[in-house]
XYZ file of C-alpha atoms in Angstrom:
780
model
C 114.251 91.011 44.699
C 114.977 87.598 46.565
C 113.311 88.334 49.871
C 110.955 85.512 50.845
C 107.228 86.504 50.927
C 105.738 86.185 54.336
C 103.542 83.174 54.827
C 99.862 84.013 55.847
C 98.574 82.319 58.965
C 95.755 79.814 58.217
C 92.310 81.522 58.685
C 90.496 80.909 61.876
C 87.718 78.318 61.464
C 84.231 80.123 61.825
C 81.851 78.669 64.405
C 79.188 76.656 62.865
C 75.485 76.381 64.031
C 76.276 73.480 66.309
C 78.658 75.689 68.281
C 75.711 77.921 69.368
C 74.169 77.277 72.760
C 70.810 78.710 71.990
C 69.298 81.036 69.217
C 67.988 84.393 69.615
C 64.364 83.085 69.143
C 64.716 80.473 71.775
C 66.237 82.894 74.186
C 63.412 85.531 73.545
C 60.680 82.816 73.926
C 62.108 81.429 76.985
C 62.539 84.921 78.515
C 58.936 86.053 77.513
C 57.589 82.655 78.584
C 59.141 82.899 82.028
C 57.756 86.468 82.505
C 54.341 85.312 81.276
C 54.413 82.240 83.513
C 55.501 84.214 86.502
C 52.973 86.905 86.004
C 50.124 84.569 85.487
C 51.218 82.318 88.310
C 51.403 85.240 90.732
C 47.825 86.452 89.628
C 46.401 82.954 89.989
C 47.964 82.488 93.384
C 46.642 85.888 94.502
C 43.158 84.858 93.167
C 43.239 81.594 94.843
C 44.535 83.034 98.152
C 41.891 85.686 98.256
C 39.208 83.153 97.455
C 40.533 80.820 100.164
C 40.615 83.630 102.722
C 37.055 84.632 101.752
C 35.773 81.072 102.221
C 37.472 80.797 105.525
C 35.957 83.983 106.597
C 32.584 82.921 105.489
C 32.915 79.639 107.352
C 33.858 81.472 110.562
C 30.906 83.933 110.171
C 28.498 81.053 109.705
C 29.734 79.285 112.770
C 29.391 82.424 114.782
C 25.871 83.006 113.562
C 24.701 79.409 114.352
C 26.267 79.621 117.800
C 24.982 82.934 118.577
C 21.454 82.067 117.437
C 21.426 78.900 119.670
C 22.952 80.618 122.704
C 20.547 83.587 122.359
C 17.521 81.276 121.925
C 15.352 81.463 125.133
C 13.966 78.010 124.600
C 17.476 76.479 124.351
C 18.644 78.592 127.269
C 15.976 77.972 129.760
C 13.935 74.965 128.320
C 16.791 72.749 127.351
C 20.173 73.959 128.966
C 19.047 75.065 132.363
C 16.276 72.522 132.549
C 18.503 69.842 131.275
C 15.679 68.459 128.926
C 17.491 65.886 127.019
C 14.888 65.754 124.344
C 15.115 69.400 123.595
C 18.909 69.331 123.645
C 18.752 66.365 121.203
C 16.528 68.407 118.970
C 18.944 71.240 118.916
C 21.981 69.077 118.321
C 20.266 67.240 115.373
C 19.280 70.432 113.785
C 22.943 71.673 114.036
C 24.557 68.490 113.000
C 22.256 68.412 109.857
C 24.178 71.381 108.327
C 26.893 70.305 105.802
C 29.568 72.533 107.439
C 29.056 71.384 110.980
C 31.211 68.333 112.075
C 30.298 68.061 115.759
C 28.261 69.672 118.340
C 28.953 69.527 122.144
C 26.751 71.107 124.865
C 27.961 71.295 128.416
C 26.283 72.401 131.483
C 27.138 74.891 134.265
C 29.248 72.163 136.050
C 31.182 71.420 132.758
C 29.499 68.096 132.314
C 28.459 67.144 128.781
C 24.696 67.211 128.309
C 24.460 66.392 124.680
C 26.884 65.806 121.771
C 27.031 64.429 118.141
C 29.771 63.824 115.666
C 30.110 63.229 111.927
C 33.669 62.085 112.311
C 32.831 58.909 114.193
C 29.898 56.367 113.818
C 27.668 56.539 117.027
C 23.894 56.660 117.715
C 22.636 60.187 116.889
C 20.390 60.072 119.910
C 23.006 59.039 122.370
C 23.148 61.140 125.406
C 25.544 59.111 127.411
C 28.092 61.216 129.317
C 30.630 58.431 129.693
C 31.063 57.823 125.989
C 34.569 57.813 124.478
C 36.028 61.273 123.900
C 37.820 60.472 120.555
C 37.168 62.826 117.596
C 35.881 65.538 120.048
C 37.503 68.771 121.125
C 39.829 68.828 124.176
C 38.073 69.890 127.364
C 40.790 72.589 127.760
C 38.933 74.707 125.246
C 35.691 74.664 127.211
C 37.449 75.074 130.564
C 39.110 78.388 129.257
C 35.667 79.743 128.611
C 34.537 78.794 132.065
C 37.500 80.550 133.589
C 37.361 83.554 131.168
C 33.805 83.990 129.781
C 33.427 86.063 126.643
C 30.356 87.474 125.049
C 31.330 86.564 121.408
C 32.156 83.309 119.868
C 35.670 82.130 120.219
C 37.080 80.384 117.076
C 39.959 77.879 117.601
C 41.634 75.937 114.869
C 41.977 72.306 115.924
C 43.830 69.308 114.623
C 43.552 65.707 115.484
C 46.315 64.473 117.925
C 47.773 61.054 118.254
C 45.138 60.060 120.938
C 42.415 61.095 118.430
C 41.584 64.177 120.395
C 40.923 67.497 118.698
C 43.440 69.956 120.220
C 44.147 73.699 119.417
C 46.514 73.936 116.498
C 49.499 76.147 117.295
C 50.520 78.790 114.841
C 47.673 78.133 112.472
C 47.551 80.900 109.846
C 44.727 81.445 107.330
C 47.248 82.480 104.740
C 48.844 79.106 104.741
C 45.550 77.446 103.993
C 45.848 78.358 100.207
C 48.977 76.155 99.899
C 47.014 73.082 101.119
C 43.646 73.290 99.300
C 43.352 69.346 99.257
C 43.271 69.139 103.087
C 40.193 69.979 105.088
C 40.431 72.068 108.394
C 38.443 72.027 111.469
C 37.609 75.248 113.574
C 36.051 74.873 117.077
C 33.450 77.694 117.452
C 32.715 77.926 121.254
C 30.595 80.398 123.416
C 29.534 80.390 126.930
C 25.829 80.706 128.049
C 25.826 83.600 130.501
C 23.211 84.287 133.155
C 20.821 87.186 132.064
C 19.098 89.650 134.422
C 15.352 89.395 135.210
C 14.444 92.269 132.764
C 15.619 90.102 129.868
C 12.679 89.895 127.451
C 13.512 86.341 126.497
C 12.167 85.310 129.944
C 8.645 86.211 128.991
C 8.208 83.236 126.769
C 8.701 80.870 129.603
C 6.122 79.704 132.242
C 5.744 81.904 135.277
C 6.542 79.176 137.654
C 9.639 78.356 135.689
C 10.660 81.887 135.650
C 10.243 82.232 139.342
C 12.229 79.117 139.939
C 15.050 80.379 137.786
C 15.070 83.721 139.511
C 15.187 82.124 142.932
C 17.791 79.540 142.185
C 19.907 81.472 139.590
C 21.355 83.669 142.213
C 23.289 80.819 143.620
C 24.560 79.725 140.413
C 27.787 80.934 138.654
C 27.719 83.445 135.789
C 28.359 80.675 133.176
C 25.292 78.507 132.830
C 26.855 76.392 130.022
C 29.060 76.124 126.943
C 28.167 75.219 123.410
C 30.846 74.034 121.027
C 30.292 73.672 117.251
C 32.913 72.087 115.050
C 33.049 73.866 111.632
C 34.544 71.859 108.624
C 35.820 73.725 105.543
C 35.547 70.532 103.380
C 32.756 72.004 101.329
C 34.812 75.288 100.924
C 37.868 73.217 99.960
C 35.780 71.491 97.086
C 34.687 74.900 95.922
C 38.274 76.174 96.084
C 39.561 73.208 94.113
C 36.970 73.970 91.472
C 38.086 77.625 91.396
C 41.828 76.524 91.127
C 41.111 74.213 88.307
C 39.265 76.967 86.423
C 42.170 79.409 87.020
C 44.718 76.835 85.951
C 43.018 76.260 82.698
C 42.639 79.990 82.074
C 46.265 80.694 82.970
C 47.466 77.843 80.651
C 45.256 79.238 77.847
C 46.747 82.725 78.317
C 50.314 81.398 78.472
C 49.904 79.318 75.360
C 48.411 82.231 73.491
C 51.239 84.476 74.687
C 53.976 82.019 73.704
C 52.503 81.580 70.302
C 52.352 85.341 69.794
C 55.891 85.624 70.966
C 56.943 82.823 68.598
C 55.360 84.516 65.594
C 56.751 87.893 66.545
C 60.320 86.473 66.995
C 60.007 84.705 63.670
C 59.528 88.040 62.089
C 62.591 89.326 63.501
C 64.968 86.185 63.611
C 64.264 85.069 59.978
C 65.904 88.110 58.313
C 68.596 88.064 60.937
C 69.435 84.504 60.115
C 69.705 85.477 56.297
C 72.031 88.332 57.323
C 74.041 85.898 59.529
C 74.375 83.523 56.521
C 75.629 86.499 54.317
C 77.940 87.521 56.890
C 79.487 84.077 57.068
C 79.856 84.063 53.382
C 81.735 87.437 53.660
C 83.968 86.135 56.347
C 84.870 83.155 54.262
C 85.832 85.349 51.260
C 82.751 84.739 49.045
C 80.680 87.475 47.564
C 76.952 86.771 48.437
C 74.008 87.926 46.478
C 72.068 90.856 47.814
C 69.219 90.191 50.102
C 65.612 91.294 49.388
C 64.085 93.253 52.364
C 60.835 91.516 53.404
C 59.529 94.427 55.647
C 59.919 98.080 55.802
C 60.597 98.240 59.556
C 64.042 98.428 61.214
C 64.859 94.914 60.108
C 64.263 95.879 56.423
C 66.460 98.920 56.886
C 69.129 96.852 58.359
C 68.878 94.498 55.340
C 69.333 97.407 52.939
C 72.373 98.712 54.878
C 73.820 95.257 54.932
C 73.606 95.193 51.212
C 75.303 98.518 50.964
C 78.044 97.263 53.381
C 78.558 94.073 51.265
C 79.135 96.066 48.204
C 81.469 98.493 50.038
C 83.425 95.536 51.565
C 83.665 93.996 48.085
C 85.157 97.196 46.720
C 87.604 97.476 49.547
C 88.556 93.784 49.229
C 89.557 94.487 45.561
C 91.534 97.497 46.571
C 93.326 95.577 49.521
C 94.191 92.712 47.039
C 95.516 95.373 44.649
C 97.945 96.897 47.157
C 98.767 93.580 48.885
C 101.634 92.752 46.695
C 103.034 96.235 46.946
C 102.849 96.145 50.754
C 104.430 92.730 51.045
C 107.262 93.877 48.710
C 107.900 96.955 50.780
C 107.814 94.705 54.012
C 110.443 92.501 52.430
C 112.629 95.609 51.623
C 112.308 96.888 55.339
C 113.182 93.410 56.568
C 116.273 93.488 54.314
C 117.252 97.009 55.615
C 116.815 95.676 59.179
C 118.953 92.793 58.576
C 121.639 94.974 56.793
C 121.625 97.463 59.709
C 122.015 94.656 62.284
C 124.810 93.047 60.316
C 126.873 96.295 59.779
C 126.807 97.023 63.448
C 128.494 93.691 64.296
C 131.919 94.576 63.226
C 134.232 97.819 63.505
C 136.784 96.653 61.080
C 136.475 98.959 58.052
C 137.458 96.415 55.364
C 135.360 93.694 56.746
C 132.423 96.190 57.244
C 132.530 97.383 53.612
C 132.479 93.726 52.277
C 129.772 92.687 54.514
C 127.580 95.698 53.450
C 127.943 95.115 49.721
C 127.223 91.350 50.036
C 124.090 91.820 52.195
C 122.681 94.588 49.858
C 123.336 92.373 46.785
C 121.701 89.303 48.521
C 118.595 91.125 50.192
C 117.812 93.823 47.631
C 118.671 92.021 44.400
C 121.534 94.141 43.117
C 123.893 92.399 40.650
C 126.857 94.609 41.269
C 127.878 97.234 43.765
C 130.507 99.880 44.262
C 131.496 101.994 47.243
C 133.769 104.992 46.952
C 135.170 106.964 49.915
C 136.754 110.514 50.168
C 140.382 110.651 50.986
C 141.331 112.448 54.212
C 144.501 114.119 52.719
C 143.066 115.522 49.600
C 139.638 116.208 47.635
C 139.463 112.848 45.788
C 137.429 109.795 45.858
C 138.816 106.215 45.775
C 137.301 102.798 45.273
C 136.942 101.322 48.836
C 135.101 98.096 47.793
C 133.561 96.514 44.778
C 131.514 93.393 44.544
C 129.900 91.307 41.805
C 132.475 91.870 39.116
C 135.280 89.856 37.663
C 139.047 89.998 38.774
C 140.099 92.253 35.836
C 137.515 95.043 36.889
C 138.549 94.620 40.533
C 142.167 95.166 39.601
C 141.246 98.220 37.453
C 139.125 99.671 40.165
C 141.881 99.542 42.668
C 143.812 102.274 40.879
C 140.686 104.427 40.262
C 140.803 107.863 41.888
C 138.450 110.647 40.854
C 139.115 114.274 41.837
C 136.266 116.123 43.533
C 135.561 119.587 41.971
C 132.777 121.971 41.591
C 130.671 121.716 38.447
C 127.832 119.942 36.644
C 129.318 116.513 37.172
C 128.065 113.185 38.513
C 130.699 113.195 41.420
C 129.958 116.775 42.451
C 126.215 116.023 42.850
C 127.104 113.173 45.141
C 130.087 114.260 47.082
C 129.479 118.075 47.297
C 125.765 118.588 46.965
C 124.845 115.215 48.634
C 122.278 114.530 45.950
C 121.317 111.018 45.020
C 121.463 110.149 41.369
C 119.325 107.738 39.219
C 120.897 107.039 35.829
C 118.336 105.283 33.538
C 120.692 105.207 30.566
C 124.440 105.183 30.899
C 125.073 106.828 27.389
C 122.806 109.678 28.250
C 124.717 110.301 31.430
C 128.171 109.941 29.840
C 128.972 113.686 29.443
C 128.663 114.192 33.322
C 130.851 111.205 34.326
C 134.573 110.889 34.765
C 136.076 109.170 31.777
C 137.851 106.398 33.872
C 134.605 105.767 35.693
C 132.648 105.663 32.481
C 135.146 103.155 30.990
C 134.921 100.953 34.110
C 131.066 100.947 33.845
C 130.977 100.105 30.075
C 133.533 97.497 30.681
C 131.208 95.880 33.439
C 128.282 96.266 30.937
C 126.365 98.644 33.178
C 123.300 100.188 31.477
C 121.388 101.694 34.415
C 122.403 102.321 38.016
C 121.460 104.329 41.212
C 123.804 106.159 43.436
C 123.271 107.707 46.841
C 125.689 109.750 48.936
C 127.009 108.423 52.300
C 126.422 111.239 54.776
C 127.099 111.371 58.506
C 127.118 114.392 60.790
C 126.577 116.740 57.955
C 129.846 115.349 56.114
C 129.761 113.309 53.078
C 131.970 110.398 53.381
C 131.550 108.834 49.892
C 128.799 107.245 47.822
C 127.225 103.858 47.103
C 126.391 102.570 43.610
C 124.209 99.609 42.552
C 122.802 98.226 39.361
C 120.712 95.037 38.469
C 122.842 93.927 35.366
C 120.418 93.653 32.477
C 117.334 94.609 34.215
C 116.721 98.371 34.643
C 116.814 100.117 38.076
C 113.707 101.546 39.462
C 112.877 104.484 41.737
C 112.075 101.963 44.474
C 115.755 100.771 44.313
C 116.826 104.310 44.757
C 114.522 104.774 47.744
C 115.494 101.734 49.565
C 119.231 102.408 48.914
C 118.801 106.070 50.157
C 117.060 104.465 53.395
C 120.023 102.245 54.184
C 122.736 104.774 53.194
C 122.523 106.668 56.440
C 123.156 103.250 58.464
C 126.089 102.505 56.280
C 127.576 106.008 56.562
C 127.213 105.805 60.465
C 128.799 102.362 60.519
C 131.782 103.708 58.415
C 132.115 106.733 60.589
C 132.122 104.509 63.646
C 134.766 102.100 62.068
C 137.021 104.988 61.323
C 136.594 106.519 64.697
C 137.255 103.024 66.283
C 140.477 102.783 64.258
C 141.560 106.183 65.133
C 140.685 105.455 68.789
C 142.690 102.309 68.760
C 145.814 104.112 67.382
C 145.223 106.824 69.940
C 144.854 104.413 72.713
C 148.173 102.625 71.896
C 149.857 106.025 71.904
C 148.191 106.922 75.133
C 149.339 103.705 76.796
C 152.882 104.489 75.800
C 152.547 107.962 77.282
C 150.872 106.691 80.436
C 153.586 104.263 81.028
C 156.288 106.893 80.573
C 154.388 109.314 82.830
C 153.749 106.585 85.458
C 157.534 105.969 85.620
C 158.219 109.706 85.990
C 155.603 109.996 88.612
C 156.887 106.926 90.578
C 160.376 108.584 90.685
C 158.994 111.818 91.659
C 156.924 110.267 94.476
C 159.950 108.397 95.652
C 161.866 111.713 95.847
C 158.856 113.299 97.680
C 158.692 110.585 100.188
C 162.377 110.736 100.758
C 162.173 114.443 101.226
C 159.142 114.094 103.577
C 161.155 111.577 105.700
C 164.162 113.989 105.755
C 161.941 116.754 106.779
C 160.306 114.898 109.517
C 163.619 113.565 110.684
C 165.106 117.056 110.547
C 162.234 118.431 112.672
C 162.646 115.605 115.155
C 166.253 116.125 115.573
C 166.157 119.747 115.601
C 163.442 119.727 118.326
C 165.426 117.304 120.390
C 168.630 119.293 119.860
C 166.965 122.551 120.851
C 165.715 121.079 124.041
C 169.167 120.818 125.658
C 170.277 124.453 125.422
C 166.745 125.501 126.237
C 166.987 123.591 129.523
C 170.215 125.200 130.379
C 168.973 128.696 129.497
C 165.830 128.092 131.610
C 167.938 126.877 134.578
C 170.243 129.789 134.482
C 167.169 132.203 134.125
C 165.419 130.776 137.068
C 168.751 130.921 139.186
C 169.194 134.548 138.309
C 165.512 135.281 139.102
C 165.949 133.514 142.427
C 169.003 135.698 143.273
C 171.658 132.996 143.017
C 173.904 135.290 140.992
C 173.269 138.343 143.154
C 170.660 140.992 143.430
C 168.949 142.093 140.141
C 167.734 145.390 139.166
C 164.237 145.995 138.000
C 165.137 146.157 134.264
C 167.166 142.979 134.667
C 164.340 141.073 136.315
C 162.010 142.431 133.471
C 164.567 141.035 130.803
C 164.809 137.794 132.538
C 160.986 137.359 132.996
C 160.580 137.988 129.169
C 163.315 135.524 128.441
C 161.384 132.888 130.581
C 158.127 133.721 128.846
C 159.551 133.078 125.506
C 161.283 129.906 126.599
C 157.936 128.645 127.555
C 156.443 129.590 124.219
C 159.419 127.987 122.373
C 158.950 124.843 124.406
C 155.240 124.662 123.478
C 156.195 125.116 119.793
C 158.832 122.347 120.007
C 156.304 120.014 121.755
C 153.870 120.633 119.018
C 156.331 120.128 116.317
C 157.254 116.715 117.866
C 153.649 115.665 118.126
C 152.954 116.815 114.606
C 155.975 114.951 113.461
C 154.815 111.724 115.043
C 151.454 112.212 113.528
C 152.792 112.839 110.124
C 154.914 109.714 110.280
C 151.899 107.662 111.618
C 153.854 106.497 114.588
C 150.962 107.186 117.005
C 149.432 103.925 118.231
C 146.380 104.083 120.512
C 146.239 101.869 123.633
C 142.557 101.595 124.328
C 140.979 101.054 127.804
C 137.867 102.145 129.647
C 138.314 105.768 130.850
C 136.242 108.115 133.026
C 136.138 111.584 131.481
C 135.027 113.156 134.805
C 138.206 111.971 136.512
C 140.480 112.985 133.617
C 138.855 116.332 133.341
C 139.196 116.887 137.207
C 142.846 115.940 136.850
C 143.588 118.438 134.017
C 141.474 121.123 135.573
C 143.421 120.865 138.892
C 146.789 120.901 137.219
C 145.826 124.170 135.149
C 143.990 125.789 138.181
C 147.375 127.275 139.398
C 147.939 129.000 135.965
C 144.418 130.213 135.864
C 144.567 131.708 139.375
C 147.644 133.665 138.368
C 145.483 135.263 135.631
C 142.509 135.472 137.965
C 140.452 133.140 135.766
C 137.871 130.733 137.313
C 137.504 127.244 135.885
C 134.303 125.472 136.328
C 133.858 121.631 135.719
C 130.323 120.140 135.277
C 129.907 116.454 134.823
C 127.322 113.975 136.339
C 128.407 111.164 138.579
C 126.688 108.585 136.328
C 128.784 109.537 133.300
C 129.475 106.222 131.471
C 133.094 105.273 130.652
C 134.502 105.804 127.155
C 136.856 103.727 125.045
C 140.147 105.728 124.623
C 143.965 106.061 125.179
C 144.579 107.608 128.492
C 147.432 109.759 127.509
C 145.996 110.864 124.236
C 142.629 111.823 125.779
C 144.450 113.695 128.628
C 146.406 115.531 125.791
C 143.156 116.438 124.182
C 141.787 118.006 127.453
C 145.156 119.739 128.133
C 145.205 121.238 124.685
C 141.509 122.589 124.832
C 141.363 123.690 128.408
C 144.961 125.180 128.226
C 144.012 127.076 125.015
C 140.816 128.296 126.797
C 143.009 129.504 129.759
C 145.652 130.957 127.414
C 143.188 133.155 125.405
C 140.943 134.234 128.148
C 141.689 137.556 129.777
C 141.873 138.328 133.477
C 138.502 137.974 135.365
C 137.258 135.562 132.674
C 135.626 132.154 132.978
C 136.334 128.692 131.568
C 133.671 126.240 131.737
C 134.224 122.375 131.041
C 130.910 120.438 130.609
C 130.637 116.576 129.969
C 127.423 114.759 129.273
C 126.065 111.771 127.510
C 124.892 112.311 124.008
C 122.878 110.205 121.684
C 124.048 107.187 119.591
C 126.493 105.974 122.319
C 128.649 109.076 122.637
C 129.918 111.187 125.379
C 130.076 115.049 124.540
C 132.551 117.417 126.071
C 132.323 121.158 125.642
C 135.189 123.601 126.616
C 133.885 127.183 126.692
C 135.666 130.422 127.546
C 134.924 134.154 127.748
C 137.964 135.031 125.681
C 138.789 136.983 122.545
C 137.011 134.675 120.213
C 137.763 133.943 116.533
C 136.342 135.823 113.426
C 133.883 133.718 111.408
C 136.090 133.858 108.165
C 138.854 132.069 110.005
C 136.674 129.106 111.486
C 136.864 126.967 108.339
C 140.597 126.568 108.578
C 140.970 126.620 112.476
C 141.872 122.791 112.526
C 144.386 123.094 109.744
C 148.115 122.617 110.252
C 149.864 125.931 110.377
C 146.553 127.621 109.851
C 147.943 131.109 110.204
C 144.750 132.374 111.939
C 145.464 135.852 113.634
C 144.869 136.005 117.269
C 143.847 138.911 119.468
C 146.558 137.826 121.910
C 149.737 137.698 119.931
C 151.872 136.839 122.900
C 150.051 133.566 123.447
C 150.070 132.415 119.856
C 152.280 129.349 119.078
C 153.047 127.312 116.036
C 149.256 126.787 115.510
C 149.457 123.013 115.628
C 147.487 122.380 118.742
C 143.995 122.237 117.280
C 145.366 120.140 114.344
C 146.850 117.662 116.659
C 143.689 117.665 118.868
C 141.467 116.976 115.913
C 143.736 114.176 114.712
C 143.663 112.458 118.183
C 139.862 112.833 118.367
C 139.596 111.349 114.916
C 141.796 108.455 115.968
C 139.173 107.724 118.654
C 136.391 107.692 116.110
C 135.022 110.839 117.653
C 134.099 114.262 116.136
C 135.298 117.745 117.049
C 133.836 121.139 115.967
C 133.968 124.894 117.192
C 131.785 127.816 117.508
C 133.147 131.265 118.167
C 131.931 134.873 118.451
C 134.589 137.616 118.342
C 134.854 139.436 121.795
C 132.280 137.002 123.468
C 134.210 133.713 123.647
C 134.648 130.204 122.058
C 132.981 126.907 122.566
C 134.808 123.721 121.427
C 132.795 120.375 121.577
C 134.306 116.898 120.842
C 132.775 113.394 121.337
C 134.131 109.981 122.245
C 132.387 106.458 121.999
C 130.991 104.842 125.152
C 132.406 101.449 125.935
C 129.802 98.658 125.970
C 129.433 96.118 128.760
C 131.741 93.090 128.340
C 133.533 94.627 125.276
C 137.002 93.066 124.749
C 139.716 95.716 124.012
C 142.468 94.309 121.858
C 145.913 95.406 122.804
C 144.854 97.283 125.878
C 147.065 97.894 128.930
C 146.001 96.802 132.347
C 142.785 98.908 133.117
C 143.317 102.021 134.930
C 140.673 103.057 137.436
C 137.587 104.189 135.473
C 134.304 105.633 136.401
C 132.715 104.042 139.527
C 129.972 101.522 138.616
């Protein structure tokens, strides 16, 4: 076999360790470390925040206790504040300012004047009681003024901050929860409380001298309710130092916990990732085609079980790899054969010439499948015999001998019967062993070509054996694969041969049909010319006959009218009856002649429309007025219903008038006495005007309606005396169609008939080609 072996694609390079962004151990440690850091940080923050809130609350509680104890002290209230004893006030301020958490002390009298003050924030004499000293680093007076205006009985705590003027002002929006985020900055809280006047029954008054008590009672009634204000500035600097120490200890403990946790995670991940790295190295060796050594499990947990399973998978992959390599050559050989079959199938469908097709088939099979010689025999159409249609791969002498080879096809245990009758493929491994079943001439031809082994397959298409195909490999013996691949392609070859034969037969038939078509076309052309000539003669005859009949009919009508008028003398009743019938039949004959003339003009396509704007209401009124005399004679009422704003239509005046004459005249003609004819005109949709002519006449049977508009329709009428040539509705429909309208009919026997037709509305400013000067249309 000479088919090229498909080239394998180069293997995709495996990603190396450098291509990895981060290992599993790193990811696990980072993930675990983040969780541990977030957890410890959250707990530490919560602890620090709780500690900070607790310290702040303790500071506030201390300030409140100090202030309450001073304010409620009777000696301070009456011996120092009310008596304005500067020495006693100085004693109280020095005792308060000596505390670590107190930053300043301010004592105000009932009039709001400062009686005593001391401050740790600025250097000044501790015994200064000057009221005009500078107010820097002291609280704003607004804090104390608020207590004068709105006294309270509990200390009021106000966070203060140093302003640009070095005055301690209230801090807006200060939150204790924000203090944990600034542990390095101290905060000041102004704890202020008013000194309220107490009743005389207050036990604290008993410690004072009686004369002072009396003086207070006599003069206190004139004073206000607030006797003074005491302000203490509480600093949380000491609390901040304790908080910093707590934060330092918490950070050390948190760092220790995080370090121990990360170390434990590192040891745990090493226990998992080390075996996984070994498994990854083995997998890489497998991907590169190597056979790695089995891994020894280091643990008995899931990782150890995974290692055992991976060893089992490695052995299984090795066994499968061996099986794949064993069958790879077979698969590639079969792919090559299928490719050859595909190429051969594509090539044999490229031509429909039988000789070229057979030569192409044999050459492709020899080239792609490796056959040295090939023979193709076909069945003759006229008798049961097989002949050599094509031979390839042999010398000229064998080709000349094969041209005259013809083998009869008969029933029996022969090589030809198996192929041509039973449609069985044949695999001859030894020519001498198969010699008794072969035809002598075919056996001589095979021996002359030195054939030792060959395969033969029937060519079957549509359950019919067309022939068979034989191939051999010269000195090399044929195999079962040769028979299989040749059988696979035999159906394609048979279909191609069948198509080529069908194409040849079709080509021959096409040539014959073309000759017949030409002959039949000439015959049809001659017959068509004769029919056209006959049609022209018929139309001319009808036209001439109609014109020639009008002259004697006019004379007969004149003499009949004169006799009825008494010009020829008096008439008897019978004579008058006969003459009336003659006049009636003359009118009927006149209608038939007029219809024949109109039909002749339509048949010869001599009708030409002269389009112009028309008012259907005016035309309908004109026709109705013209037919009203005939209707009155039959005692028939005609009713016209049309709106004044009916838009004009585009049409030929005479043809539209003839349409109305035919339809309204038919309605009057087929309506009995005391009947009614109604003509209705209205605007329809899609730019059309619709006209309906309805009567209460005899009606038309439903089975006759489909052919009512046909020429010479032969539809029976309930009023035989009024029936004409039955061309009126045909002519009416032709005229409506010429105007691009539509006409239809609805009728009920014994109840009447309704005929509708439509005409297009003329648009504003529309140019009418070939139109006569406009006649009066509908009023604007």
